[in-house]
Short mmCIF file of C-alpha atoms in Angstrom, two decimals:
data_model
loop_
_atom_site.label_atom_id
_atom_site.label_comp_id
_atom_site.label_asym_id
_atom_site.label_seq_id
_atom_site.Cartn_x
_atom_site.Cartn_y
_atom_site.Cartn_z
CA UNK A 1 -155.85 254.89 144.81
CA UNK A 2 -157.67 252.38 142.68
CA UNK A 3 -159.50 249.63 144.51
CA UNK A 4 -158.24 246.03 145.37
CA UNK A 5 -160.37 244.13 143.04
CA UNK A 6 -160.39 246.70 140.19
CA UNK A 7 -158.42 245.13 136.77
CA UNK A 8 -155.32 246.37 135.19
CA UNK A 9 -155.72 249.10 133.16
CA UNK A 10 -153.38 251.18 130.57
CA UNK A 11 -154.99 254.43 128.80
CA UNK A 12 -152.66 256.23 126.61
CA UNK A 13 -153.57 260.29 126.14
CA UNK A 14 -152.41 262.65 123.74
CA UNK A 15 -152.50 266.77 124.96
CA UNK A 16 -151.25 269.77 124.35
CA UNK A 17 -149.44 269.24 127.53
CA UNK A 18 -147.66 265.66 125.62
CA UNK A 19 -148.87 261.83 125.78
CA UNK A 20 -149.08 260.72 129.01
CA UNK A 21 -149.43 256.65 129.92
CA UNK A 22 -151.93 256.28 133.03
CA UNK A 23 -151.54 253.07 134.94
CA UNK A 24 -154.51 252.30 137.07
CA UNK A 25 -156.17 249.14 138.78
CA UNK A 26 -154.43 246.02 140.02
CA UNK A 27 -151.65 244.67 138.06
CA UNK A 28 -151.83 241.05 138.86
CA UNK A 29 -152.15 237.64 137.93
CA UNK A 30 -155.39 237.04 137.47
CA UNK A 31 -155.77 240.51 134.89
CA UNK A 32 -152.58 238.68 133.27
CA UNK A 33 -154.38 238.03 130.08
CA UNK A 34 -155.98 241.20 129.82
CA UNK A 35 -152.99 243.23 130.54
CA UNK A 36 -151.02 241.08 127.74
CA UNK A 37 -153.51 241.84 125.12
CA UNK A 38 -153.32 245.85 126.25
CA UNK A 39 -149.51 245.89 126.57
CA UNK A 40 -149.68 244.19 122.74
CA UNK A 41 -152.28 246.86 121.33
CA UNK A 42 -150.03 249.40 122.50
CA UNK A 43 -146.49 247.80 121.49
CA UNK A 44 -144.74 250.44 119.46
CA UNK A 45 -146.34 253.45 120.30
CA UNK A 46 -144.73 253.88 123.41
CA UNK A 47 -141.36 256.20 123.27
CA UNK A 48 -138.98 258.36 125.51
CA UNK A 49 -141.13 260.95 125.79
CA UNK A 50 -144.18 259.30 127.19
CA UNK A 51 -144.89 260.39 130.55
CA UNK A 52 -146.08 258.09 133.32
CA UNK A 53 -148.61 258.20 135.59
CA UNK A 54 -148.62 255.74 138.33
CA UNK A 55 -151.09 257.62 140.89
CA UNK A 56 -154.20 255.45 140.41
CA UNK A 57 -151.55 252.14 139.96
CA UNK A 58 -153.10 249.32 142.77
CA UNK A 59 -151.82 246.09 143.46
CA UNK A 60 -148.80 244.44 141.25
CA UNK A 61 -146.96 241.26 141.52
CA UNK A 62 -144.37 239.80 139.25
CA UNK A 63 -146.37 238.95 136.79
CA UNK A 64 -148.12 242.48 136.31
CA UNK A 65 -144.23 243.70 136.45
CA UNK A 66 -143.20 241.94 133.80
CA UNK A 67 -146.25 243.34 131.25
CA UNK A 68 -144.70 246.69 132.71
CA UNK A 69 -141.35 246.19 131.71
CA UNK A 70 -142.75 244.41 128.38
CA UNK A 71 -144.33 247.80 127.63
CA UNK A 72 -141.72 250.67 128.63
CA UNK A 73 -139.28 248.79 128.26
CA UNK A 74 -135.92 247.46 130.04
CA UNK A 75 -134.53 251.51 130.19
CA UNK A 76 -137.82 252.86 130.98
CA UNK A 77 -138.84 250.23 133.84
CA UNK A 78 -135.29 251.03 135.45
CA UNK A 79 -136.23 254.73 135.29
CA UNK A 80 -139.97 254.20 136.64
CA UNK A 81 -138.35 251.83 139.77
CA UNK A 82 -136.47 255.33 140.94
CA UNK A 83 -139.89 256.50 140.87
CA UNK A 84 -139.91 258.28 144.27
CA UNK A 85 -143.86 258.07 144.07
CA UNK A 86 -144.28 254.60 144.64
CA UNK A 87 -143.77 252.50 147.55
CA UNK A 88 -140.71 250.93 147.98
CA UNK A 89 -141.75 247.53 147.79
CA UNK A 90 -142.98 248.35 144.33
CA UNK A 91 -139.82 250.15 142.88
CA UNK A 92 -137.96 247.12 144.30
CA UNK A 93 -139.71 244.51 142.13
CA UNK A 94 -140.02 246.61 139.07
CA UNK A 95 -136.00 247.12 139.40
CA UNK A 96 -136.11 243.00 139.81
CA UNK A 97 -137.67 242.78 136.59
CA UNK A 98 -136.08 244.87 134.76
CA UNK A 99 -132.74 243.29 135.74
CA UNK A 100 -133.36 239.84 135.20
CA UNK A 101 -134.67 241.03 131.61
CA UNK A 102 -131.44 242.49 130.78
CA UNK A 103 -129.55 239.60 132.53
CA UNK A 104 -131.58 237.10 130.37
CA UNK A 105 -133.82 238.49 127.50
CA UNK A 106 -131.68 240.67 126.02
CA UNK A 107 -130.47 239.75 122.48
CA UNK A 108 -132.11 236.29 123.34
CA UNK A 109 -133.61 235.06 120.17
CA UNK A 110 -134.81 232.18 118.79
CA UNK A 111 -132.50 229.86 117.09
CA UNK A 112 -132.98 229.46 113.24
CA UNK A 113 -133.09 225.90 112.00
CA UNK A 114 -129.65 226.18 109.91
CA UNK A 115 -130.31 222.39 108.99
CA UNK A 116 -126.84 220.83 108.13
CA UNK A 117 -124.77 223.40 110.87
CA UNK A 118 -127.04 222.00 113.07
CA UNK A 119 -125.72 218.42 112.53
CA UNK A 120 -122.44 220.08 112.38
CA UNK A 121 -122.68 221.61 114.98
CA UNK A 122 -124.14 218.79 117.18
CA UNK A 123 -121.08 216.28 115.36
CA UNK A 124 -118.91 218.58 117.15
CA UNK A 125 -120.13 218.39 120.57
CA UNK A 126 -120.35 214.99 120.49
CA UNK A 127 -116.66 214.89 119.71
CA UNK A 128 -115.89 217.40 121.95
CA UNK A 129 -117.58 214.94 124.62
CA UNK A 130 -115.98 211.97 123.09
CA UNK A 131 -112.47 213.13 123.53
CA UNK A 132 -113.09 214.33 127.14
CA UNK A 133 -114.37 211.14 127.95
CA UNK A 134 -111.48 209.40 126.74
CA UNK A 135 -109.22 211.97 128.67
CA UNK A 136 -110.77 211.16 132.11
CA UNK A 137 -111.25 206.81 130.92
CA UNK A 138 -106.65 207.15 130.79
CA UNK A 139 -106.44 209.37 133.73
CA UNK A 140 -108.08 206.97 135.91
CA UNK A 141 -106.43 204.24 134.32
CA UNK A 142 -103.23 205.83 135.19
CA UNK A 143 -104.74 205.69 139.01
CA UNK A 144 -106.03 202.68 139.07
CA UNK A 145 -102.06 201.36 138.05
CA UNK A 146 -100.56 204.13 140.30
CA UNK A 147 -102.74 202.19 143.11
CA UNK A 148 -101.74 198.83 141.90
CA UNK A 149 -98.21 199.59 141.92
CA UNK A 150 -97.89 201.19 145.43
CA UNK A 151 -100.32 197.92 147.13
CA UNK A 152 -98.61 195.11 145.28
CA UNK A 153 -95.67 195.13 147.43
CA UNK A 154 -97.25 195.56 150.85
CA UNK A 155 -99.02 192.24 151.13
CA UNK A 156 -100.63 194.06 154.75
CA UNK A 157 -102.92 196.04 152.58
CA UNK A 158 -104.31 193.79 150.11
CA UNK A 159 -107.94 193.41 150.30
CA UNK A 160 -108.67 189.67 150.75
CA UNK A 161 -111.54 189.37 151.64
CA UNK A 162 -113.19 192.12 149.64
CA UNK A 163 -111.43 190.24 146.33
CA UNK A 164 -112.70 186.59 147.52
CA UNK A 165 -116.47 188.06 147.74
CA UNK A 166 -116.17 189.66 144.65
CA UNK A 167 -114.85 187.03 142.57
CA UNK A 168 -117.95 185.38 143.85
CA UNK A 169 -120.20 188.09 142.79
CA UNK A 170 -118.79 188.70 139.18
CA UNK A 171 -117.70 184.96 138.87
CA UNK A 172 -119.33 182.71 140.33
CA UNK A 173 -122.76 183.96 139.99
CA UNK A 174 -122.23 184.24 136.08
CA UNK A 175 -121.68 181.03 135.55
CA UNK A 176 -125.31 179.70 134.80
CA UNK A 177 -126.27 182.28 132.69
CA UNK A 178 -122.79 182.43 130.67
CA UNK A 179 -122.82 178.71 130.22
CA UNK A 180 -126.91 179.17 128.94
CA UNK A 181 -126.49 181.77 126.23
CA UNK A 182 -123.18 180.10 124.96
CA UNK A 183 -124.62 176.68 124.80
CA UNK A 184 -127.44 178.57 122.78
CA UNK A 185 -125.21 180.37 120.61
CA UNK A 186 -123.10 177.73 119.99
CA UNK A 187 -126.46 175.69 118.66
CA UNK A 188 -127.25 178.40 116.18
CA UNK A 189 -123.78 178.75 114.88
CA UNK A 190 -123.26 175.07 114.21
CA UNK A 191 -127.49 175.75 112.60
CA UNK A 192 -126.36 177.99 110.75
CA UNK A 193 -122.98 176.81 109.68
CA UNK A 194 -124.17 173.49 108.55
CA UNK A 195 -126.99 175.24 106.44
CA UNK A 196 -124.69 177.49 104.55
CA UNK A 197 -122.30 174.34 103.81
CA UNK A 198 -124.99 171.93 102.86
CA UNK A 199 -124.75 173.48 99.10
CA UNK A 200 -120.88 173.27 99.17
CA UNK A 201 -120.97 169.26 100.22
CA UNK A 202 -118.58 170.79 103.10
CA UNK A 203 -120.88 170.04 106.08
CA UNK A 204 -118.43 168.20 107.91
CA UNK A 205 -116.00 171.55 108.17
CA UNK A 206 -119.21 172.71 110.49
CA UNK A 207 -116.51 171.48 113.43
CA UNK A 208 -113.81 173.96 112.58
CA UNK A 209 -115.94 176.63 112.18
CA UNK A 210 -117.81 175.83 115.48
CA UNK A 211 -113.70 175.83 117.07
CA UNK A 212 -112.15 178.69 115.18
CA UNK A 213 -115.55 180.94 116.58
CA UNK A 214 -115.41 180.24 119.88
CA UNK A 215 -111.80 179.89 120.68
CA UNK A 216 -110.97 182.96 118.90
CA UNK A 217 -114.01 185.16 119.33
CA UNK A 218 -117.34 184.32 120.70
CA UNK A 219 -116.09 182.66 123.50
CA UNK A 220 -114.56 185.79 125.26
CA UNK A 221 -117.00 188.07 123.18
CA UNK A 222 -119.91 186.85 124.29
CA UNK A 223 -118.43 186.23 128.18
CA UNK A 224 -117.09 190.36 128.05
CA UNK A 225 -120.59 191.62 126.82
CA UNK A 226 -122.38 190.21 129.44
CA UNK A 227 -120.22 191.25 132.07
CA UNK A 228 -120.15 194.30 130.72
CA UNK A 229 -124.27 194.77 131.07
CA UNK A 230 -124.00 192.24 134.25
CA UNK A 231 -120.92 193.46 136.19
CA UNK A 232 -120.26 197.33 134.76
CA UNK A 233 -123.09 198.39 136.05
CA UNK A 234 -123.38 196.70 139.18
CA UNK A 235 -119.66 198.41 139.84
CA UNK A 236 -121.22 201.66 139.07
CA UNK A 237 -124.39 201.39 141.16
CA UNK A 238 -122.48 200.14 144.29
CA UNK A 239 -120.07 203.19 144.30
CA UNK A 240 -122.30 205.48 142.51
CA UNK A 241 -124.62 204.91 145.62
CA UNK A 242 -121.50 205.22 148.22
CA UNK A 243 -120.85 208.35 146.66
CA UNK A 244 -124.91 209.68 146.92
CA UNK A 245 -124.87 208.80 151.25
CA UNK A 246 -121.29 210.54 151.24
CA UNK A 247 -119.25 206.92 151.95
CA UNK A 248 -117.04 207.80 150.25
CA UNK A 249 -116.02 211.39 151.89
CA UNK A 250 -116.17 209.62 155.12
CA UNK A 251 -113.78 207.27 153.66
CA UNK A 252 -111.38 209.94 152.82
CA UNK A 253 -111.82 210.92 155.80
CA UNK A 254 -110.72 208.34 157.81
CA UNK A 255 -107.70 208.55 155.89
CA UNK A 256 -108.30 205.32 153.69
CA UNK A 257 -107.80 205.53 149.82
CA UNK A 258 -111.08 204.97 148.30
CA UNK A 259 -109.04 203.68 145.01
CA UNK A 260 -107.65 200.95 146.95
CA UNK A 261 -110.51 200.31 149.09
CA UNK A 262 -113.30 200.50 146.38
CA UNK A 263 -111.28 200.10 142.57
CA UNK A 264 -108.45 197.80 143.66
CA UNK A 265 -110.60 194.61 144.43
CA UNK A 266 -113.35 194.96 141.77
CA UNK A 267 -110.48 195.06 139.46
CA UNK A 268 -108.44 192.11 140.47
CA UNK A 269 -111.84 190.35 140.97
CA UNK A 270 -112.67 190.69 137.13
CA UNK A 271 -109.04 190.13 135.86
CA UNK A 272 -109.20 187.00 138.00
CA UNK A 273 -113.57 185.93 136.65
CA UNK A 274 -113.29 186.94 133.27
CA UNK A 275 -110.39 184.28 131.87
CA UNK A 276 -112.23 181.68 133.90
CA UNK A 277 -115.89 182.66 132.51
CA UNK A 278 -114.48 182.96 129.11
CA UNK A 279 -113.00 179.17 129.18
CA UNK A 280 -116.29 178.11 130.15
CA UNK A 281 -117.71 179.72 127.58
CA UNK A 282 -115.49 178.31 124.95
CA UNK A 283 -116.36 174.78 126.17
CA UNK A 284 -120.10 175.45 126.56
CA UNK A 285 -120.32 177.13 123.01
CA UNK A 286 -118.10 173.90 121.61
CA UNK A 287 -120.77 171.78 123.83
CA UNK A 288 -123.48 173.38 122.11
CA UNK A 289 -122.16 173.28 118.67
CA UNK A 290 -121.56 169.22 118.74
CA UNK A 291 -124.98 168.24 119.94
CA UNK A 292 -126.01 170.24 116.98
CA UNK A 293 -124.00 168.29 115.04
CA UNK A 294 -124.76 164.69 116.54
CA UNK A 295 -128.35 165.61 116.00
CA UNK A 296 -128.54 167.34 112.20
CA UNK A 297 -125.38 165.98 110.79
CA UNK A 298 -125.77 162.39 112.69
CA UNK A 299 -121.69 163.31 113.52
CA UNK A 300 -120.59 160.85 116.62
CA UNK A 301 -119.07 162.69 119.45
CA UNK A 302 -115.64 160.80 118.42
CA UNK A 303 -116.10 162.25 115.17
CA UNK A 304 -116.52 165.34 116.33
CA UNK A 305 -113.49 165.05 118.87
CA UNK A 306 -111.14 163.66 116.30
CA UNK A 307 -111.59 166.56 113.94
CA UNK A 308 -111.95 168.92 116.56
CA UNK A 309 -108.38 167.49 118.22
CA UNK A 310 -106.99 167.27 114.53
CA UNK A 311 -107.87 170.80 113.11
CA UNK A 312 -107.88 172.64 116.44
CA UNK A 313 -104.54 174.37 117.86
CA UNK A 314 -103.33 175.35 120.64
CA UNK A 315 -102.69 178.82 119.43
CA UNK A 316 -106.24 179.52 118.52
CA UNK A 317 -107.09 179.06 122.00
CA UNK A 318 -104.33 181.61 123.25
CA UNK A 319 -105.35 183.94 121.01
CA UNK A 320 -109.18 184.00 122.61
CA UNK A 321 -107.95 184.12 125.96
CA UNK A 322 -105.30 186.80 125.71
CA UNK A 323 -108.10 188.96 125.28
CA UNK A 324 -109.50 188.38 128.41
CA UNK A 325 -107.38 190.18 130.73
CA UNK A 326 -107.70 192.97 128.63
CA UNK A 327 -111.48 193.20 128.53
CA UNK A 328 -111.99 192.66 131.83
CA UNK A 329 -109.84 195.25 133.05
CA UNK A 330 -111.31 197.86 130.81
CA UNK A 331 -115.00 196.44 131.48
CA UNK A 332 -114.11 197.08 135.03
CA UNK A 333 -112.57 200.36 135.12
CA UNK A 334 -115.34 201.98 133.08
CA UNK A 335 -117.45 200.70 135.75
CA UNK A 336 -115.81 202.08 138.91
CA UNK A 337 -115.13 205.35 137.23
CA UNK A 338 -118.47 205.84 136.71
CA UNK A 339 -119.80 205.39 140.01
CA UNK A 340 -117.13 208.04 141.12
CA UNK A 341 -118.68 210.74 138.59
CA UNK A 342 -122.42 210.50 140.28
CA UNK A 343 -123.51 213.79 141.31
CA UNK A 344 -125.30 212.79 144.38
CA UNK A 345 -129.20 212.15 143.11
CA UNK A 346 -130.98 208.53 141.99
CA UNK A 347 -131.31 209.89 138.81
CA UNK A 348 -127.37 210.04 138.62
CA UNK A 349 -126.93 207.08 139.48
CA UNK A 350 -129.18 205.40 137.07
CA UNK A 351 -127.60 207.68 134.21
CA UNK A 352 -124.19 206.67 135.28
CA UNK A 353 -125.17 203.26 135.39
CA UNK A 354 -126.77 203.19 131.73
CA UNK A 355 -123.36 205.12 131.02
CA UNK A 356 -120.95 202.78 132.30
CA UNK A 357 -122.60 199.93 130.27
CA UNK A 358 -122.87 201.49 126.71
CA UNK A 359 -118.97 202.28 127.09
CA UNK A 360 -118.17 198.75 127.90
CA UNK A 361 -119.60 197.36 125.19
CA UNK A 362 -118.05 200.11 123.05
CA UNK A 363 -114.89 199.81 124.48
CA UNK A 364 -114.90 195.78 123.95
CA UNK A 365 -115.81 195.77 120.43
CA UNK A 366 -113.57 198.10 119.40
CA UNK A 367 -110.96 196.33 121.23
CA UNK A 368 -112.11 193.12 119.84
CA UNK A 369 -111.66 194.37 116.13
CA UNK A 370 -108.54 196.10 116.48
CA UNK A 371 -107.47 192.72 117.77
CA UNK A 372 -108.87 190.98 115.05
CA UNK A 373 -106.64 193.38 113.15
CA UNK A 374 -103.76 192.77 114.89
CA UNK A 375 -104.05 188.64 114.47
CA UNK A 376 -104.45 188.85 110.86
CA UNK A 377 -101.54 191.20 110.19
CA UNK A 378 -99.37 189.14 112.11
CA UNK A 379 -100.48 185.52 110.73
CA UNK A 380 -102.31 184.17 114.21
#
C-alpha cells in the first residue's frame, strides 16, 4: 500500500497482456487539482476493456471519488465499488458517487440561451403564477365570507375588543399622515391645475377640478395606497409571525378558528377605517387645494365655497366613497392571507410581507380603473 502523504496518481499501460489503469497514492482533497488535470489528460482513452488496478490505491474521500467516477465512468465506478479488493468503506463511497451522478448528472446539460423562448417561456410562468395566485386570493375570500356569515348571527362570538384596538391601529393612527400627504397633494393639484388653465383664461374652474379629483378619485386613492403599504403589511407580519412561533397551530388546537380569531377583526377593522380615512382625505385634499387657491389665484374662501357648493354634487361624493368598502376589504384580505402562507423563517416573513403590499396596490388600481370604467359607461 502506498503511503499516507503520497499524491494521487493514474498511469495508464499498454501490454501484450491489455491496458491496464493503475491507481496509486492518496486520492484526496488536497491532490484535487492534480488529479483533475490527470483525469482530463486521460478523458477519452479510457474504455470497457481497461483493466483496473487498485492495489497501490491509499487514502480517498469524496472528492478523489468523484475524479474516479469522472474517469471510468458512471458504469465502470458501479462495477469497481463491487470490487471485492477494496475495503468496504471504500466500495461504499465509490457506489455513493456513482449514484448520485446518475441521480443528478446524467443528461444534465447546460441550457442554451434560446433568446425569445426564453421570454416565452418565463411569460408563461409568470402567468402560470398569476392565475394560481388569483385561485388561492377567491378561495380565501370565499372563507373569509363563509366566516362572516356563520359569526354575524351569534353576537357571543364577535371579537370586540380585538375590532376596537384595531380600528385604532389601522384608523386612528393614520390619520396624521393621511391628512399630510393629501393636504400636499391637494396643493400640487390645484399648482398644477391653475398653471395648465392660466393659457385658457379658465383659472377659476381650478375649484372643480380640485372637487371632481378628490371626491371621485384621489381621495380614496391616495387613502387605499397607503393603507395598503401601511396596514397590508402590518396584517401580514403580525400573522406571518404567529404562524413562524406555531400560534397559530396552538390555536387550532385549542379548538378556536384562527379565521375568526385572526381575519374576522382585521377585516371589519378596515371596512370600518378606510370610509372614515378616505372622507378625511377628501376634505384635507379640498383643504389643500383652496389655500392654493387663496394664495396664487387671490380666490376668497367664500369664493371658493360658493363654486365649490354650486358645481359640486352629491353624487360625485358617493361615487368616491363607494369605493371604499371595496378597497379596504381587498387591501385587507391580501394582507391576512399572506401572513397565513409564511413558511416558518424571517426571511418568509419579510417576502410575504413585500408580497402582500405589491398585490394591494395592484389589486386597488386595477379596481380603481375598472371602476372608472364602470362610472363612465353608466353616466356617473
Amino acid at each position: 500500500m502506498a503511503t499516507a502523504s503520497s499524491p494521487g496518481s493514474a498511469t495508464l499501460t499498454r501490454d501484450a497482456g491489455g491496458t491496464r489503469l493503475a491507481l496509486a497514492g492518496d486520492w484526496t482533497l488536497p491532490y484535487y487539482t492534480a488529479l483533475q488535470r490527470r483525469a482530463g489528460e486521460l478523458g477519452g482513452t479510457i474504455d470497457g476493456d481497461v483493466t483496473v488496478d487498485t492495489g497501490q490505491l491509499g487514502a480517498m474521500d469524496t472528492s478523489g471519488a468523484f475524479v474516479i467516477a469522472e474517469l471510468l465512468g458512471s458504469a465502470r465506478t458501479q462495477a469497481l465499488a463491487q470490487d471485492e479488493a477494496l475495503p468496504p468503506a471504500r466500495r461504499a463511497l465509490l457506489k455513493t458517487v456513482g449514484d448520485a451522478i446518475d441521480t443528478y448528472c446524467t443528461g444534465v446539460r447546460r441550457p442554451r440561451d434560446a433568446g425569445f423562448v426564453v421570454m416565452l417561456e418565463r411569460i408563461g410562468r409568470a402567468m402560470e403564477g398569476f392565475w394560481k395566485q388569483t385561485a388561492k386570493l377567491l378561495a380565501f375570500i370565499g372563507i373569509t365570507l363563509q366566516g362572516f356569515l356563520a359569526t354575524a348571527w351569534r353576537p357571543s362570538r364577535w371579537r370586540v375588543t380585538s375590532l376596537v384596538s384595531h380600528i385604532e391601529q389601522t384608523g386612528l393612527d393614520a390619520v396624521p399622515i393621511l391628512a399630510l400627504l393629501s393636504f400636499m397633494v391637494g396643493c400640487v393639484v390645484a399648482f398644477l391645475g391653475s398653471t395648465a388653465l392660466a393659457s385658457y383664461g379658465a383659472s377659476v374652474f381650478t375649484v372643480d377640478l380640485i372637487g371632481f379629483a378628490f371626491l371621485r378619485e384621489f381621495g380614496v386613492l391616495l387613502t387605499a395606497i397607503l393603507l395598503a403599504g401601511r396596514t397590508a403589511s402590518a396584517f401580514t407580519a403580525q400573522i406571518g409571525s404567529m404562524k413562524s412561533r406555531e400560534e397559530i397551530d396552538a390555536i387550532r388546537t385549542l379548538g378556536l378558528d384562527p379565521v375568526e380569531l385572526l381575519v374576522l377583526p382585521r377585516v371589519l377593522a378596515l371596512l370600518i377605517a378606510l370610509p372614515l380615512l378616505t372622507f378625511l382625505a377628501m376634505v384635507a385634499g379640498i383643504v389643500g387645494g383652496a389655500v392654493v387657491c387663496m394664495a396664487v389665484l387671490k380666490m376668497s374662501p367664500s369664493m371658493f365655497l360658493t363654486m365649490f357648493q354650486a358645481d359640486m354634487s352629491l353624487g360625485q361624493f358617493l361615487v368616491g366613497i363607494a369605493k371604499a368598502p371595496v378597497f379596504a376589504f381587498m387591501i385587507a384580505v391580501i394582507g391576512c392571507m399572506e401572513g397565513f402562507k409564511v413558511s416558518g423563517s424571517a426571511q418568509s416573513v419579510g417576502e410575504h410581507t413585500t408580497s402582500a403590499v405589491v398585490q394591494s396596490i395592484f389589486v386597488v388600481i386595477l379596481l380603481d380603473a375598472m371602476a372608472a370604467l364602470f362610472y363612465m359607461e353608466m353616466g356617473w
